[in-house]
mmCIF file of C-alpha atoms in Angstrom:
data_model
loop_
_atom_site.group_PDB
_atom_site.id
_atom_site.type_symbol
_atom_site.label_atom_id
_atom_site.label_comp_id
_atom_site.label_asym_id
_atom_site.label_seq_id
_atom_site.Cartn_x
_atom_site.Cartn_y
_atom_site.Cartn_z
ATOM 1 C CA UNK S 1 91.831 -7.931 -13.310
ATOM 2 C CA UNK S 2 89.480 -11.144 -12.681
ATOM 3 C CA UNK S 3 85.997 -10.767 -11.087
ATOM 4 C CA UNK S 4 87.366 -12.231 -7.850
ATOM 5 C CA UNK S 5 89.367 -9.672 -7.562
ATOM 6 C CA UNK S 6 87.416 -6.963 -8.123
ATOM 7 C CA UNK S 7 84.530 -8.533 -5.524
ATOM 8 C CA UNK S 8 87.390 -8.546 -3.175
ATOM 9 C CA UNK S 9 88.576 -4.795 -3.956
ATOM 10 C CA UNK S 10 85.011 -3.894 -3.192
ATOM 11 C CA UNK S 11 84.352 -5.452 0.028
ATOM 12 C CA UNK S 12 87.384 -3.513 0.736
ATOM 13 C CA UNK S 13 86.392 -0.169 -0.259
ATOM 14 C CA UNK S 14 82.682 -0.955 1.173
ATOM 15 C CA UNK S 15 83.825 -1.605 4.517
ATOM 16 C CA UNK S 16 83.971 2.279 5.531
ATOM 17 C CA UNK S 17 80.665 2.387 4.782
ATOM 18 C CA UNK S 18 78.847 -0.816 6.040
ATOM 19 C CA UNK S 19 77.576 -0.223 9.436
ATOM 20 C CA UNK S 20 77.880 -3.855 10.196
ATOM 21 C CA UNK S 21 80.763 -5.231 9.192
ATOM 22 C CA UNK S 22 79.419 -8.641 9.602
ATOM 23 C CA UNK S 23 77.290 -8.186 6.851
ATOM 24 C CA UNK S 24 80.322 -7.602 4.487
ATOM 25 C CA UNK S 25 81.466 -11.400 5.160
ATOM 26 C CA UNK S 26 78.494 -13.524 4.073
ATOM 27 C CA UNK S 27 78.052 -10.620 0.965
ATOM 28 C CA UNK S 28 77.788 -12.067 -2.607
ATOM 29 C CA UNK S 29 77.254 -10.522 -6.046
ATOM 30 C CA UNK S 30 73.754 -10.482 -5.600
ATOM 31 C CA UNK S 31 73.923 -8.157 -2.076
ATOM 32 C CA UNK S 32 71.772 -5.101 -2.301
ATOM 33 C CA UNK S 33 74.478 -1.696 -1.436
ATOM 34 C CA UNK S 34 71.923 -0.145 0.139
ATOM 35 C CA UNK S 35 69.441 -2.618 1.165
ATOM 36 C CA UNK S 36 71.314 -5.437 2.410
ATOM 37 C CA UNK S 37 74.381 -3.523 3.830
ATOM 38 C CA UNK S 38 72.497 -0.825 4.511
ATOM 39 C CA UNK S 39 75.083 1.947 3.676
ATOM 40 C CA UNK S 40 73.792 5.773 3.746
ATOM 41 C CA UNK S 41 72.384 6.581 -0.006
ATOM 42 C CA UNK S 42 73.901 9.397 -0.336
ATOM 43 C CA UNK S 43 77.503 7.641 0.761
ATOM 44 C CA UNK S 44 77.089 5.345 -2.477
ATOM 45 C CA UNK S 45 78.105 8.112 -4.122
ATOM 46 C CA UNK S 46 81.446 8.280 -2.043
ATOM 47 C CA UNK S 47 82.180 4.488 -2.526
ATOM 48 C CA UNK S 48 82.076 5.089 -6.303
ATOM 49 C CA UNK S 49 84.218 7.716 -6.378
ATOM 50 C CA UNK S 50 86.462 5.504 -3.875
ATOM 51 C CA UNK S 51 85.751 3.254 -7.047
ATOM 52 C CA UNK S 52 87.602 5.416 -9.212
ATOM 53 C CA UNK S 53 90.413 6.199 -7.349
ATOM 54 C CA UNK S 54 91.126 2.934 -6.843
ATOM 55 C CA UNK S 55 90.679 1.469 -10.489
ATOM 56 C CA UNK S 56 91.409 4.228 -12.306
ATOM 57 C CA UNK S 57 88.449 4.614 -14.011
ATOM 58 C CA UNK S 58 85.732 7.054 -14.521
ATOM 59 C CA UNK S 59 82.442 6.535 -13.766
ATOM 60 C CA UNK S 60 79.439 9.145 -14.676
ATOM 61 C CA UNK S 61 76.396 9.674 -13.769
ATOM 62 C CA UNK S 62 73.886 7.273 -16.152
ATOM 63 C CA UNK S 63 76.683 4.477 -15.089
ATOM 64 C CA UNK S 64 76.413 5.740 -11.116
ATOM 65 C CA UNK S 65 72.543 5.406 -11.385
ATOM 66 C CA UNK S 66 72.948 1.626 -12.349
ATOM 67 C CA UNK S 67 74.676 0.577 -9.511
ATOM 68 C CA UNK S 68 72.257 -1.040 -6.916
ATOM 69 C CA UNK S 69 74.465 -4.421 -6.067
ATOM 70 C CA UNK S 70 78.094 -5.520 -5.650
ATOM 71 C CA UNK S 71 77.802 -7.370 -8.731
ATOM 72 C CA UNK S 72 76.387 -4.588 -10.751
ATOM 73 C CA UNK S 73 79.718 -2.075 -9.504
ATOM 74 C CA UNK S 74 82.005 -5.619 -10.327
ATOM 75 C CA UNK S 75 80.526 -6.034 -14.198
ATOM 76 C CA UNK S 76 80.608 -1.727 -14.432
ATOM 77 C CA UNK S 77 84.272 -1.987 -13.154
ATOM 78 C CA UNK S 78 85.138 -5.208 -15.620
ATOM 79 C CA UNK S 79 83.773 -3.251 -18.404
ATOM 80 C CA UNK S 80 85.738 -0.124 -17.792
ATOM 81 C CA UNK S 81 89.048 -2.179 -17.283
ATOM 82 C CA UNK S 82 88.923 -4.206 -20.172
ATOM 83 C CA UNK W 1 65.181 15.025 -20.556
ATOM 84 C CA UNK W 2 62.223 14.449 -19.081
ATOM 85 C CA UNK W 3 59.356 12.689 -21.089
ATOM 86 C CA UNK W 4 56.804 15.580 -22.755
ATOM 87 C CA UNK W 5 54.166 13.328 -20.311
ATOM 88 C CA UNK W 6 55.912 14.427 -17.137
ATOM 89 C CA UNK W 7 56.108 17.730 -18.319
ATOM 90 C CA UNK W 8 52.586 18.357 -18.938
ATOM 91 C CA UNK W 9 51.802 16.913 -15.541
ATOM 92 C CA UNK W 10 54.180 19.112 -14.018
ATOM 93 C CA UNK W 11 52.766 21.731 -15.433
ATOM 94 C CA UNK W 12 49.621 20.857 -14.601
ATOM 95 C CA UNK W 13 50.804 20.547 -10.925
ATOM 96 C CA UNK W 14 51.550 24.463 -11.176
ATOM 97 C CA UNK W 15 47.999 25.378 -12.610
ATOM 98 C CA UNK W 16 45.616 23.725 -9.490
ATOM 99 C CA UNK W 17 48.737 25.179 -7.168
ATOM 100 C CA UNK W 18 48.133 28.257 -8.505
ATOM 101 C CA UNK W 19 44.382 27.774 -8.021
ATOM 102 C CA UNK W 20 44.618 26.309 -4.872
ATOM 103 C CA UNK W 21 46.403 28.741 -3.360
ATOM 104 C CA UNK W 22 43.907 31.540 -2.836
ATOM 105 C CA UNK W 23 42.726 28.750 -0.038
ATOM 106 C CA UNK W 24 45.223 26.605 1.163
ATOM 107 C CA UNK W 25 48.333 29.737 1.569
ATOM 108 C CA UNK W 26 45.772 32.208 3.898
ATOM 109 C CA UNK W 27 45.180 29.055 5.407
ATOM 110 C CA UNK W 28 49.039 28.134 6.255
ATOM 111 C CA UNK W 29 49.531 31.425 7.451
ATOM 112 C CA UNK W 30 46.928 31.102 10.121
ATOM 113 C CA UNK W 31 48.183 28.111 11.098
ATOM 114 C CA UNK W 32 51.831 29.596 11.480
ATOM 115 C CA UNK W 33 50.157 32.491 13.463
ATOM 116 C CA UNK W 34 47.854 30.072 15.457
ATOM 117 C CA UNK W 35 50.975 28.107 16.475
ATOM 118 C CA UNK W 36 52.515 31.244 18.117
ATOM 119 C CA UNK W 37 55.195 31.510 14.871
ATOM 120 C CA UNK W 38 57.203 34.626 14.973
ATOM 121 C CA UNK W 39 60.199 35.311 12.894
ATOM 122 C CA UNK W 40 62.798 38.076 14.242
ATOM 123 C CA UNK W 41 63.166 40.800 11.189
ATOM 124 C CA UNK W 42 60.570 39.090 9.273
ATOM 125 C CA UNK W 43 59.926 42.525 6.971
ATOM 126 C CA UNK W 44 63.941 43.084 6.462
ATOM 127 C CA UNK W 45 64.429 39.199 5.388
ATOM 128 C CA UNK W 46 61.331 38.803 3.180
ATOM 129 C CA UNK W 47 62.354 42.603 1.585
ATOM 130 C CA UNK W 48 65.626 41.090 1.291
ATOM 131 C CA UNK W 49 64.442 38.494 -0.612
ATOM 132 C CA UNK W 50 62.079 39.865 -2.849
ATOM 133 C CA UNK W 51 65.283 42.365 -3.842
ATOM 134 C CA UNK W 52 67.126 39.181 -4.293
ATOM 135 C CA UNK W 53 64.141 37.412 -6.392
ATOM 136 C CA UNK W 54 63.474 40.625 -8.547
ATOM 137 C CA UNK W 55 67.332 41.181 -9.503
ATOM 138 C CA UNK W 56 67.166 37.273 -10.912
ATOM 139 C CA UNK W 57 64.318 36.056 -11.795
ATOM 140 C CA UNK W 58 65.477 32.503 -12.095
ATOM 141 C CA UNK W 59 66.248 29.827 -11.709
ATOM 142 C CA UNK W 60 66.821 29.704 -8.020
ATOM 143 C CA UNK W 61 68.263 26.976 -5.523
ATOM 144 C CA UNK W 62 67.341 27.664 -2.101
ATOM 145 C CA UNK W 63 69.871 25.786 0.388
ATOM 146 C CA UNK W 64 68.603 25.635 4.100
ATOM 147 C CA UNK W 65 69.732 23.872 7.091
ATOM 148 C CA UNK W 66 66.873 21.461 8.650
ATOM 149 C CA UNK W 67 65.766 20.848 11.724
ATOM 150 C CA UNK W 68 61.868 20.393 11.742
ATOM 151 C CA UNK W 69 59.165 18.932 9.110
ATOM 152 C CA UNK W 70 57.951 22.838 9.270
ATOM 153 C CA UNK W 71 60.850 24.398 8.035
ATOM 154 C CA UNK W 72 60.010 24.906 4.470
ATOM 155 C CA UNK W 73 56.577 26.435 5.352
ATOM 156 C CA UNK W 74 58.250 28.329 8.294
ATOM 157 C CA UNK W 75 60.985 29.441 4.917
ATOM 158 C CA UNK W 76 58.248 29.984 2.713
ATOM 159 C CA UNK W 77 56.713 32.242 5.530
ATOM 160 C CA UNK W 78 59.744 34.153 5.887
ATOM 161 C CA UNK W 79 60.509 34.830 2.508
ATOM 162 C CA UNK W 80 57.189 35.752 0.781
ATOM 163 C CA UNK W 81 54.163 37.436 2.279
ATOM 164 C CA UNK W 82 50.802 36.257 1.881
ATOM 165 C CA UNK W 83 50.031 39.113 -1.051
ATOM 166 C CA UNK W 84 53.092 38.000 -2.627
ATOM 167 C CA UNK W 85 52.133 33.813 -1.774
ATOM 168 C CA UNK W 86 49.016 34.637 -4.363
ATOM 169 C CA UNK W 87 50.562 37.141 -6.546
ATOM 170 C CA UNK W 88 53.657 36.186 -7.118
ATOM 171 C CA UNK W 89 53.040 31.653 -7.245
ATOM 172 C CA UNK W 90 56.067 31.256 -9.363
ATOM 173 C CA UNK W 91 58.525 32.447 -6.467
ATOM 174 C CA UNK W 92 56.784 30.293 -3.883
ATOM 175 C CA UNK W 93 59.750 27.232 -4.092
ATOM 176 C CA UNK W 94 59.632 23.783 -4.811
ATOM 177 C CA UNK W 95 60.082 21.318 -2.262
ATOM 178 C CA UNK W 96 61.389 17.639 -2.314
ATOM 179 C CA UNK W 97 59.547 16.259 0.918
ATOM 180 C CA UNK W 98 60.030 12.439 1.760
ATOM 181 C CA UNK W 99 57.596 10.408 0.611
ATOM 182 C CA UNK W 100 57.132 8.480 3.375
ATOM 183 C CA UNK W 101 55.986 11.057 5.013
ATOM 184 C CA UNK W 102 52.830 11.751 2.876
ATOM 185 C CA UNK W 103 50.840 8.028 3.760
ATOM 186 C CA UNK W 104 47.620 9.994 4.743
ATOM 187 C CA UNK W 105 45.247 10.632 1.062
ATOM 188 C CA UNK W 106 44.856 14.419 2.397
ATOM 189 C CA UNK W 107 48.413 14.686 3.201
ATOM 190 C CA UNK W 108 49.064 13.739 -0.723
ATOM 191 C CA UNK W 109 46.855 15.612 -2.148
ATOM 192 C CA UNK W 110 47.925 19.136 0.328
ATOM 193 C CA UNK W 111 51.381 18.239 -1.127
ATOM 194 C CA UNK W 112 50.347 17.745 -4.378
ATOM 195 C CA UNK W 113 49.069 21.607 -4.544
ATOM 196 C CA UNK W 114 51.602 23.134 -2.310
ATOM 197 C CA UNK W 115 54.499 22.680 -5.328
ATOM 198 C CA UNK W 116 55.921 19.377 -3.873
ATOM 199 C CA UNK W 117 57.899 16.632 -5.461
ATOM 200 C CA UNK W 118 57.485 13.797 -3.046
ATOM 201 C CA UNK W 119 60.958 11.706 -2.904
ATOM 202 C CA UNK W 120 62.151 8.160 -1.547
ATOM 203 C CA UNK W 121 65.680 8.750 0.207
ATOM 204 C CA UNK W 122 67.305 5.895 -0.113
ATOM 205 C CA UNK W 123 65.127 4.156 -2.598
ATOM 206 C CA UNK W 124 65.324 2.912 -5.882
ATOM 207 C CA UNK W 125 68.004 4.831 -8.768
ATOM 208 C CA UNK W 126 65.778 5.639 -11.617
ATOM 209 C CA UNK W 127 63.125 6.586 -9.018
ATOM 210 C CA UNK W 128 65.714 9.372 -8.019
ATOM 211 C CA UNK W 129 66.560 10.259 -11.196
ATOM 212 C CA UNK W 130 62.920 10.895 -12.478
ATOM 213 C CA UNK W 131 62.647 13.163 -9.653
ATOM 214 C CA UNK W 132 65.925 15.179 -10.693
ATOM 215 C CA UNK W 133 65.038 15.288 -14.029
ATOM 216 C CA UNK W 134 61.616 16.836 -13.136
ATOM 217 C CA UNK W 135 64.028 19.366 -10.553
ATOM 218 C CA UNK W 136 66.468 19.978 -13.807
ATOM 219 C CA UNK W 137 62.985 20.610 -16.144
ATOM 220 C CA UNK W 138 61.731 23.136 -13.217
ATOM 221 C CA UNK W 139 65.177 25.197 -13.293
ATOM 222 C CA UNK W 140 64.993 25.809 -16.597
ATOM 223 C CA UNK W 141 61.880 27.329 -16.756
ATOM 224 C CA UNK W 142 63.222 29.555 -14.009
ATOM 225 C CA UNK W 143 61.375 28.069 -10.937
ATOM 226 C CA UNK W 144 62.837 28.138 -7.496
ATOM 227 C CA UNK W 145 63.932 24.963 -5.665
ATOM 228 C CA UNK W 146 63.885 24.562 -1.920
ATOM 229 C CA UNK W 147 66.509 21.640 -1.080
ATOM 230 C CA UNK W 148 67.989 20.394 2.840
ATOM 231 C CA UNK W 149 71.136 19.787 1.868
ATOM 232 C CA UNK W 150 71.989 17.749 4.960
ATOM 233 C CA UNK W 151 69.731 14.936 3.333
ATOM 234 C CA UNK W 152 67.247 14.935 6.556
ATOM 235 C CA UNK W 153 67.356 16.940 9.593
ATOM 236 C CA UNK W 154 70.057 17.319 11.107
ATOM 237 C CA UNK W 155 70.523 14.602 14.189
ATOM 238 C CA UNK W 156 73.174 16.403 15.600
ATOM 239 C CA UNK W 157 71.114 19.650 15.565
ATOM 240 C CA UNK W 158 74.137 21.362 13.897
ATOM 241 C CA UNK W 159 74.642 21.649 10.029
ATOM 242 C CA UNK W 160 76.453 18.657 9.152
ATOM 243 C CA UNK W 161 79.742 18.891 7.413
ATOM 244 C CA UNK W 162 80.717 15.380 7.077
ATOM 245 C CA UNK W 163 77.670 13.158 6.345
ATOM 246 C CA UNK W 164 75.637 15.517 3.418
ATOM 247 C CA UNK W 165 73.973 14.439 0.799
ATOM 248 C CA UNK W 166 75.864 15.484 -2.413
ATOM 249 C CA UNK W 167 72.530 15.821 -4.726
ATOM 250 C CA UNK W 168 72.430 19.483 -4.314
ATOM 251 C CA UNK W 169 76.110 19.357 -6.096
ATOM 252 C CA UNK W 170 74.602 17.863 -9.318
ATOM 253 C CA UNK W 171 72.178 20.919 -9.977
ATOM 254 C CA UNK W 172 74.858 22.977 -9.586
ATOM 255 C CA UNK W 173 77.436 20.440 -11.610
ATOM 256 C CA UNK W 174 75.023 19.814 -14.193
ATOM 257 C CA UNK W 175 73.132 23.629 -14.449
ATOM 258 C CA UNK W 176 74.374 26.391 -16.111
ATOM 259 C CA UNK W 177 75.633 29.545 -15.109
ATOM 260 C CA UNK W 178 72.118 30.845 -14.591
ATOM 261 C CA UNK W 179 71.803 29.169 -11.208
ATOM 262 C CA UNK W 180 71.895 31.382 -8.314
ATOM 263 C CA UNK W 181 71.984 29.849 -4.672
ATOM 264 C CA UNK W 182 70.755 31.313 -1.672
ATOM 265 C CA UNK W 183 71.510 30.016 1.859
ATOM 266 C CA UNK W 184 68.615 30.309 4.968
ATOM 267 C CA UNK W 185 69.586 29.671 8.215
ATOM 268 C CA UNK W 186 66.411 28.944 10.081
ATOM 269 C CA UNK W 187 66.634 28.734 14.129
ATOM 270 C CA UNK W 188 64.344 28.656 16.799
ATOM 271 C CA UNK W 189 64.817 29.883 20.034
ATOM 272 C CA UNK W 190 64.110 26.635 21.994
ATOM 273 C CA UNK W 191 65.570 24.711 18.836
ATOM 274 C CA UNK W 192 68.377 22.427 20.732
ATOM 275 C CA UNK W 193 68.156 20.007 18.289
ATOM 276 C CA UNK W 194 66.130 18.041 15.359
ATOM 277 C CA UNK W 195 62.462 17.304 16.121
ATOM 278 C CA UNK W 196 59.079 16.906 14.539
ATOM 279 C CA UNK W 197 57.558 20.268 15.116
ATOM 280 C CA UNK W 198 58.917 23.343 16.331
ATOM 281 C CA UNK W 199 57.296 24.552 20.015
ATOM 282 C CA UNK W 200 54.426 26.237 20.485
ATOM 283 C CA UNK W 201 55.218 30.133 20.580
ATOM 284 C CA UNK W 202 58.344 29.195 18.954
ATOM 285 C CA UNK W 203 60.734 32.572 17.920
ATOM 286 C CA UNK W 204 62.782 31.725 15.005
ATOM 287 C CA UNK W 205 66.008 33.911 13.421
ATOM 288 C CA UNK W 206 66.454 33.136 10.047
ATOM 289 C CA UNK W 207 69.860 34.597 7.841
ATOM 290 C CA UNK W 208 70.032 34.923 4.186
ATOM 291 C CA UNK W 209 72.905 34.642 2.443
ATOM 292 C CA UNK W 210 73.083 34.655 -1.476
ATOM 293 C CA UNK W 211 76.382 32.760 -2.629
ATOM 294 C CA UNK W 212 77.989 32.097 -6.035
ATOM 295 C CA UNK W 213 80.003 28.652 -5.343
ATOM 296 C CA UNK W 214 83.907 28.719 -6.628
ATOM 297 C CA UNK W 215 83.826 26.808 -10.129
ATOM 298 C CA UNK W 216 84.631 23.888 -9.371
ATOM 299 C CA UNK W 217 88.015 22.413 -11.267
ATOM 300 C CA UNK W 218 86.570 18.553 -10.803
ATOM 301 C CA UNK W 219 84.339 16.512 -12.744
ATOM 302 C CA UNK W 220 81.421 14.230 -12.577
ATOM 303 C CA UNK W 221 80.619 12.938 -9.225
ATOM 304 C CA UNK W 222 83.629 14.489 -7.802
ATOM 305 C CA UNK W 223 82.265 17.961 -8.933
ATOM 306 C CA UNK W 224 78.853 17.054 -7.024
ATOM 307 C CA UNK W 225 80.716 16.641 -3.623
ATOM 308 C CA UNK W 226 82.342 19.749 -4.431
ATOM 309 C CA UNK W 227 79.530 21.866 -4.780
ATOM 310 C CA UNK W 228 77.546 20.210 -2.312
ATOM 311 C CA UNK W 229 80.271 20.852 0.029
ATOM 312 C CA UNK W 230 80.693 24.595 -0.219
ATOM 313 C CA UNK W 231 77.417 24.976 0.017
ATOM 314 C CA UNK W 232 77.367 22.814 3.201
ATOM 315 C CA UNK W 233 80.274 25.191 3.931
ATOM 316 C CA UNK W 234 78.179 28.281 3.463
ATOM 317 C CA UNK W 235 75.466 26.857 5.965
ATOM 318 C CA UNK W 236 77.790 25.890 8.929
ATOM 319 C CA UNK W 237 79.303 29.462 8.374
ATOM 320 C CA UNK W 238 75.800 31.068 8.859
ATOM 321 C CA UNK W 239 75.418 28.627 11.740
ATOM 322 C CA UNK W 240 78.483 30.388 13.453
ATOM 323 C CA UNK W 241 77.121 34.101 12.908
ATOM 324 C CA UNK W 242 73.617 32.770 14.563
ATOM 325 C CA UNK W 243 75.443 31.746 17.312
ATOM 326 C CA UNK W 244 77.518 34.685 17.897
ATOM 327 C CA UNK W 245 74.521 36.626 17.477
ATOM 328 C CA UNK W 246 72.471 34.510 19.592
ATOM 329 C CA UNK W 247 74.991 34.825 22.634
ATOM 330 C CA UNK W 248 75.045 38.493 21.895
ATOM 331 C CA UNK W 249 71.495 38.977 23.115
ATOM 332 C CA UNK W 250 71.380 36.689 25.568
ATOM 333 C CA UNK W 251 74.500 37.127 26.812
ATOM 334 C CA UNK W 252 75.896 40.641 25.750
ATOM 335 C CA UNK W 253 78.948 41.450 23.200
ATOM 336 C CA UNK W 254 82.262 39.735 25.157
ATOM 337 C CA UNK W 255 83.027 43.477 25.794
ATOM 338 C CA UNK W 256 79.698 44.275 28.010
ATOM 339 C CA UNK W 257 80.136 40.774 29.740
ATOM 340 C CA UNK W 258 84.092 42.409 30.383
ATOM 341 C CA UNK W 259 82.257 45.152 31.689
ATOM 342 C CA UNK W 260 79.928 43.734 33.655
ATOM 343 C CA UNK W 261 82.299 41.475 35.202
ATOM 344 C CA UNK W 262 84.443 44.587 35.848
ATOM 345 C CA UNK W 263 81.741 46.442 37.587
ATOM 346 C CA UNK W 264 81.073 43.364 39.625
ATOM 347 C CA UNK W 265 77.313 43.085 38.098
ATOM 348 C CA UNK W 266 75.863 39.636 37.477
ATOM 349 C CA UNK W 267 76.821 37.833 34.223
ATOM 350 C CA UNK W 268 74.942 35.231 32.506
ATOM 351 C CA UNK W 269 75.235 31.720 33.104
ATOM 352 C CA UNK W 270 76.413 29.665 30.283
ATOM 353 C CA UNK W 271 73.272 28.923 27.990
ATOM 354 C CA UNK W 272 71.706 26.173 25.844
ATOM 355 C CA UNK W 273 73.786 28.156 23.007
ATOM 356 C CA UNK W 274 76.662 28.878 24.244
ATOM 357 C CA UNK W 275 79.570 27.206 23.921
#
């Protein structure tokens, strides 16, 4: 799956969890989960499980903890699918 | 694993706690009494838990629901009695208080000796995880951990069963079978909802519950949620059984308010509690 795709996939799954949703449309790579979006800390944890389900991929703790932008979950997500 | 650094600070920590408590724990207590503090039961919940504490010594994670900044001291209160506060420092618990909370130099330094691991919600990853790992390194030397697993207090003033924090989950994911849990429900009377303090004069119930969560069949994260959510579970449960006792007393059992009704004596208006 190309990185497009994936970005797409996880403005998708983010959406649930964005209070404003007009912050999702002018996201990039370099958009901060928590900072910028300002989704709930403790529901990053439920977008990377979301993550899982709909990759099919695992994703464990030390990986989890190294998630702070889009762009970090898109390269995490590239790696585990290639 | 935390760095052997971290662990000599930590340990370090407990020494001038240990010290400091022959002041600063006589000294919480009057302030509890000066604020008018009083805890229904307080002899049968703190003999409770010293029956609990002595049965396993450790490692402990003590879930409570939160409404107030005061509730771990008000918990701390409940459970252990000054004697025991200076006796016994190890089963005083450890408490993860926001660090934005603790701007003010004294403030810092009153956590610092009061067995509290100041944390960011929200903020930075490896931040977080330096702070688990020091949780993780406390457990298995048998400490006990006080942890609000709603994340914050509770805006709704009820326990929250759909936006928790699932951190709780990964001491229980991640621990071993050592870990016992104990719930506290903590209530005031005039407690409608979340606030800074509680009242002045304030009369709190609080219910102890020690639970062994269901093995959980998931993994990783997914195991976190899981644990986090029974024990979120456990707390909403206890929430129910302070209600129903609540409207009990101020109310009467269903069957005296049948009565009363019966007898054509006056009935209670619905309450703040009652539902």
């Amino acid at each position: 799956m190309d990185e497009q795709k994936i970005f797409e996939a996880m403005i998708t799954i983010l959406k649930p969890y964005t209070k404003d949703a007009a912050l999702l449309e002018r996201a990039t790579k370099d958009t901060h989960i928590l900072n910028d979006l300002k989704v709930n800390s403790a529901r990053l944890v439920d977008v990377i499980i979301k993550c899982e389900d709909v990759f099919n991929i695992t994703v464990d703790d030390d990986e989890a903890d190294t998630i702070r932008t889009i762009g970090n979950a898109v390269e995490l997500i590239q790696a585990k699918l290639a | 694993m935390l760095p052997f650094r971290a662990k000599a600070l930590l340990l370090l920590q407990i020494g001038l706690g240990r010290m400091a408590a022959f002041i600063l724990a006589p000294c919480y207590f009057a302030v509890i009494r000066l604020m008018g503090y009083r805890i229904r039961n307080l002899r049968a919940i703190r003999q409770a838990c010293r029956r609990e504490f002595q049965r396993h010594e450790g490692p402990w994670l003590i879930c409570a629901n939160h409404l107030t900044v005061a509730d771990s001291l008000i918990l701390s209160y409940a459970m252990l009695s000054l004697p025991a506060h200076l006796r016994l420092y190890r089963w005083i618990p450890w408490n993860l208080p926001e660090r934005n909370n603790f701007q003010n130099p004294f403030l810092v330094l009153l956590c610092y000796l009061s067995k509290c691991i100041p944390v960011q919600r929200g903020g930075p990853r490896e931040e977080t995880k330096r702070t688990l790992d020091k949780c993780t390194y406390l457990l298995s030397r048998r400490q006990r951990l006080l942890i609000f697993p709603e994340g914050g207090r509770s805006r709704t003033g009820r326990v929250d069963r759909e936006q928790f924090s699932y951190g709780v989950g990964r001491f229980l994911a991640d621990g071993g079978g050592d870990l016992q849990v104990m719930c506290l429900y903590l209530r005031g009377d005039k407690q409608s909802s979340y606030s800074l303090l509680p009242g002045f004069g304030e009369r709190f119930m609080v219910l102890m519950d020690v639970f062994k969560p269901e093995k959980s069949a998931l993994t990783g994260l997914r195991a976190q949620r899981d644990y986090a959510g029974q024990i979120i579970q456990r707390l909403a449960e206890m929430e129910e059984k302070y209600y129903d006792i609540y409207r009990q007393r101020h109310c009467g059992s269903d069957r005296s308010r049948q009565y009363r009704k019966e007898q054509g004596q006056p009935v209670s208006a619905a309450g703040l509690h009652q539902r």
